Amino acid sequence: MYLDNHHGDGRLALWCAASADIQRMLVKAKPEQYFVPPYVGYLGWVGVRLDRNLSWDEIAGVIEDAYLSVAPRKLIEADLIATRRGMRAGRSDRPRPAAVRRSTYNSRRR
């Protein structure tokens, strides 16, 4: 989730799915960059401050880890197979299949 000053908290941030262990590690190691977000923090999600000089590689890593923590195994395996073939799914200019673009949240509601 992307949030800009959510309920006046003054943060430009992402909230990303993570395990409770990863959340604790990141928040303890870099409390200026990472935080426990309201509502979903108890599930292990981690807040990532976009206004605190994190490298885009680090931000991309957190986003990729979040995807891997909630994506269906079938999609993760498809990405792994594509990576081994040198065609990382979602990393090219071609559009991704609708099943990959659909949000995990909406697909679980059905």
PDB file of C-alpha atoms in Angstrom:
ATOM      1  CA  MET A   1       0.000   0.000   0.000  1.00  0.00           C
ATOM      2  CA  TYR A   2       1.204   3.507  -0.809  1.00  0.00           C
ATOM      3  CA  LEU A   3       0.263   6.172   1.732  1.00  0.00           C
ATOM      4  CA  ASP A   4       0.895   9.909   1.820  1.00  0.00           C
ATOM      5  CA  ASN A   5       0.275  11.490   5.234  1.00  0.00           C
ATOM      6  CA  HIS A   6      -2.169   8.751   6.305  1.00  0.00           C
ATOM      7  CA  HIS A   7      -4.492  10.278   8.924  1.00  0.00           C
ATOM      8  CA  GLY A   8      -1.973  13.092   9.373  1.00  0.00           C
ATOM      9  CA  ASP A   9       0.972  10.902  10.381  1.00  0.00           C
ATOM     10  CA  GLY A  10       3.388  12.955   8.239  1.00  0.00           C
ATOM     11  CA  ARG A  11       4.820   9.911   6.462  1.00  0.00           C
ATOM     12  CA  LEU A  12       5.289   9.197   2.773  1.00  0.00           C
ATOM     13  CA  ALA A  13       5.426   5.438   2.978  1.00  0.00           C
ATOM     14  CA  LEU A  14       4.661   1.968   1.729  1.00  0.00           C
ATOM     15  CA  TRP A  15       3.085  -0.694   3.897  1.00  0.00           C
ATOM     16  CA  CYS A  16       4.363  -4.106   2.814  1.00  0.00           C
ATOM     17  CA  ALA A  17       3.503  -7.623   3.862  1.00  0.00           C
ATOM     18  CA  ALA A  18       6.265  -9.316   5.835  1.00  0.00           C
ATOM     19  CA  SER A  19       6.734 -11.916   8.523  1.00  0.00           C
ATOM     20  CA  ALA A  20       6.773 -10.775  12.132  1.00  0.00           C
ATOM     21  CA  ASP A  21      10.474 -11.716  12.359  1.00  0.00           C
ATOM     22  CA  ILE A  22      11.425  -9.593   9.338  1.00  0.00           C
ATOM     23  CA  GLN A  23       9.322  -6.712  10.631  1.00  0.00           C
ATOM     24  CA  ARG A  24      11.056  -6.770  14.043  1.00  0.00           C
ATOM     25  CA  MET A  25      14.504  -7.012  12.443  1.00  0.00           C
ATOM     26  CA  LEU A  26      13.960  -4.066  10.072  1.00  0.00           C
ATOM     27  CA  VAL A  27      12.319  -1.801  12.651  1.00  0.00           C
ATOM     28  CA  LYS A  28      15.053  -2.531  15.206  1.00  0.00           C
ATOM     29  CA  ALA A  29      17.927  -2.099  12.712  1.00  0.00           C
ATOM     30  CA  LYS A  30      16.643   1.064  11.002  1.00  0.00           C
ATOM     31  CA  PRO A  31      13.858   2.729  13.028  1.00  0.00           C
ATOM     32  CA  GLU A  32      14.137   5.948  11.001  1.00  0.00           C
ATOM     33  CA  GLN A  33      13.358   4.095   7.757  1.00  0.00           C
ATOM     34  CA  TYR A  34      11.027   1.296   8.922  1.00  0.00           C
ATOM     35  CA  PHE A  35       8.039   1.277  11.273  1.00  0.00           C
ATOM     36  CA  VAL A  36       5.138  -0.896  12.389  1.00  0.00           C
ATOM     37  CA  PRO A  37       2.078   0.396  10.513  1.00  0.00           C
ATOM     38  CA  PRO A  38      -1.337   0.688  12.148  1.00  0.00           C
ATOM     39  CA  TYR A  39      -4.093  -1.824  11.296  1.00  0.00           C
ATOM     40  CA  VAL A  40      -1.807  -4.416   9.653  1.00  0.00           C
ATOM     41  CA  GLY A  41       1.329  -4.199  11.802  1.00  0.00           C
ATOM     42  CA  TYR A  42       0.111  -6.970  14.094  1.00  0.00           C
ATOM     43  CA  LEU A  43       0.125  -9.243  11.018  1.00  0.00           C
ATOM     44  CA  GLY A  44       3.834  -8.593  10.513  1.00  0.00           C
ATOM     45  CA  TRP A  45       3.530  -5.898   7.844  1.00  0.00           C
ATOM     46  CA  VAL A  46       6.273  -3.292   7.794  1.00  0.00           C
ATOM     47  CA  GLY A  47       6.101   0.394   6.955  1.00  0.00           C
ATOM     48  CA  VAL A  48       8.827   1.736   4.651  1.00  0.00           C
ATOM     49  CA  ARG A  49       9.532   5.480   4.737  1.00  0.00           C
ATOM     50  CA  LEU A  50      10.055   6.788   1.206  1.00  0.00           C
ATOM     51  CA  ASP A  51      11.282  10.152   2.485  1.00  0.00           C
ATOM     52  CA  ARG A  52      14.276   8.803   4.456  1.00  0.00           C
ATOM     53  CA  ASN A  53      17.021   8.195   1.882  1.00  0.00           C
ATOM     54  CA  LEU A  54      16.570   4.459   1.389  1.00  0.00           C
ATOM     55  CA  SER A  55      18.048   3.210  -1.853  1.00  0.00           C
ATOM     56  CA  TRP A  56      15.566   2.218  -4.527  1.00  0.00           C
ATOM     57  CA  ASP A  57      17.211  -1.210  -4.598  1.00  0.00           C
ATOM     58  CA  GLU A  58      16.378  -1.690  -0.914  1.00  0.00           C
ATOM     59  CA  ILE A  59      12.805  -0.496  -1.449  1.00  0.00           C
ATOM     60  CA  ALA A  60      12.444  -2.832  -4.440  1.00  0.00           C
ATOM     61  CA  GLY A  61      13.747  -5.702  -2.286  1.00  0.00           C
ATOM     62  CA  VAL A  62      11.120  -5.055   0.387  1.00  0.00           C
ATOM     63  CA  ILE A  63       8.395  -4.946  -2.281  1.00  0.00           C
ATOM     64  CA  GLU A  64       9.611  -8.187  -3.863  1.00  0.00           C
ATOM     65  CA  ASP A  65       9.757  -9.889  -0.456  1.00  0.00           C
ATOM     66  CA  ALA A  66       6.211  -8.679   0.250  1.00  0.00           C
ATOM     67  CA  TYR A  67       5.011 -10.177  -3.027  1.00  0.00           C
ATOM     68  CA  LEU A  68       6.720 -13.475  -2.235  1.00  0.00           C
ATOM     69  CA  SER A  69       5.113 -13.576   1.212  1.00  0.00           C
ATOM     70  CA  VAL A  70       1.536 -13.319  -0.110  1.00  0.00           C
ATOM     71  CA  ALA A  71       1.596 -14.528  -3.724  1.00  0.00           C
ATOM     72  CA  PRO A  72       0.126 -17.911  -4.556  1.00  0.00           C
ATOM     73  CA  ARG A  73       2.773 -20.616  -4.882  1.00  0.00           C
ATOM     74  CA  LYS A  74       1.790 -21.156  -8.524  1.00  0.00           C
ATOM     75  CA  LEU A  75       2.757 -17.579  -9.449  1.00  0.00           C
ATOM     76  CA  ILE A  76       6.000 -17.741  -7.485  1.00  0.00           C
ATOM     77  CA  GLU A  77       6.947 -20.954  -9.282  1.00  0.00           C
ATOM     78  CA  ALA A  78       6.077 -19.369 -12.666  1.00  0.00           C
ATOM     79  CA  ASP A  79       8.389 -16.429 -11.859  1.00  0.00           C
ATOM     80  CA  LEU A  80      11.144 -18.840 -10.802  1.00  0.00           C
ATOM     81  CA  ILE A  81      10.842 -20.830 -14.034  1.00  0.00           C
ATOM     82  CA  ALA A  82      10.880 -17.624 -16.100  1.00  0.00           C
ATOM     83  CA  THR A  83      13.972 -16.434 -14.198  1.00  0.00           C
ATOM     84  CA  ARG A  84      15.816 -19.666 -14.919  1.00  0.00           C
ATOM     85  CA  ARG A  85      14.999 -19.258 -18.607  1.00  0.00           C
ATOM     86  CA  GLY A  86      16.329 -15.708 -18.514  1.00  0.00           C
ATOM     87  CA  MET A  87      12.887 -14.150 -18.946  1.00  0.00           C
ATOM     88  CA  ARG A  88      11.966 -12.767 -15.530  1.00  0.00           C
ATOM     89  CA  ALA A  89       8.182 -12.539 -15.461  1.00  0.00           C
ATOM     90  CA  GLY A  90       7.095  -8.948 -14.923  1.00  0.00           C
ATOM     91  CA  ARG A  91      10.559  -7.538 -15.632  1.00  0.00           C
ATOM     92  CA  SER A  92      10.133  -6.907 -19.344  1.00  0.00           C
ATOM     93  CA  ASP A  93       8.086  -4.539 -21.477  1.00  0.00           C
ATOM     94  CA  ARG A  94       5.499  -7.168 -22.292  1.00  0.00           C
ATOM     95  CA  PRO A  95       2.265  -7.062 -20.278  1.00  0.00           C
ATOM     96  CA  ARG A  96       1.842  -9.689 -17.603  1.00  0.00           C
ATOM     97  CA  PRO A  97      -1.041 -12.175 -17.730  1.00  0.00           C
ATOM     98  CA  ALA A  98      -4.237 -11.024 -16.032  1.00  0.00           C
ATOM     99  CA  ALA A  99      -3.790 -13.622 -13.286  1.00  0.00           C
ATOM    100  CA  VAL A 100      -0.519 -11.973 -12.275  1.00  0.00           C
ATOM    101  CA  ARG A 101      -1.823  -8.397 -12.490  1.00  0.00           C
ATOM    102  CA  ARG A 102      -4.879  -9.110 -10.338  1.00  0.00           C
ATOM    103  CA  SER A 103      -4.267  -8.133  -6.747  1.00  0.00           C
ATOM    104  CA  THR A 104      -3.925 -10.897  -4.206  1.00  0.00           C
ATOM    105  CA  TYR A 105      -6.478  -9.181  -1.987  1.00  0.00           C
ATOM    106  CA  ASN A 106      -9.194  -9.220  -4.641  1.00  0.00           C
ATOM    107  CA  SER A 107      -8.480 -12.798  -5.670  1.00  0.00           C
ATOM    108  CA  ARG A 108      -8.815 -13.989  -2.061  1.00  0.00           C
ATOM    109  CA  ARG A 109     -12.182 -12.258  -1.637  1.00  0.00           C
ATOM    110  CA  ARG A 110     -13.798 -14.425  -4.318  1.00  0.00           C
TER     111      ARG A 110
END
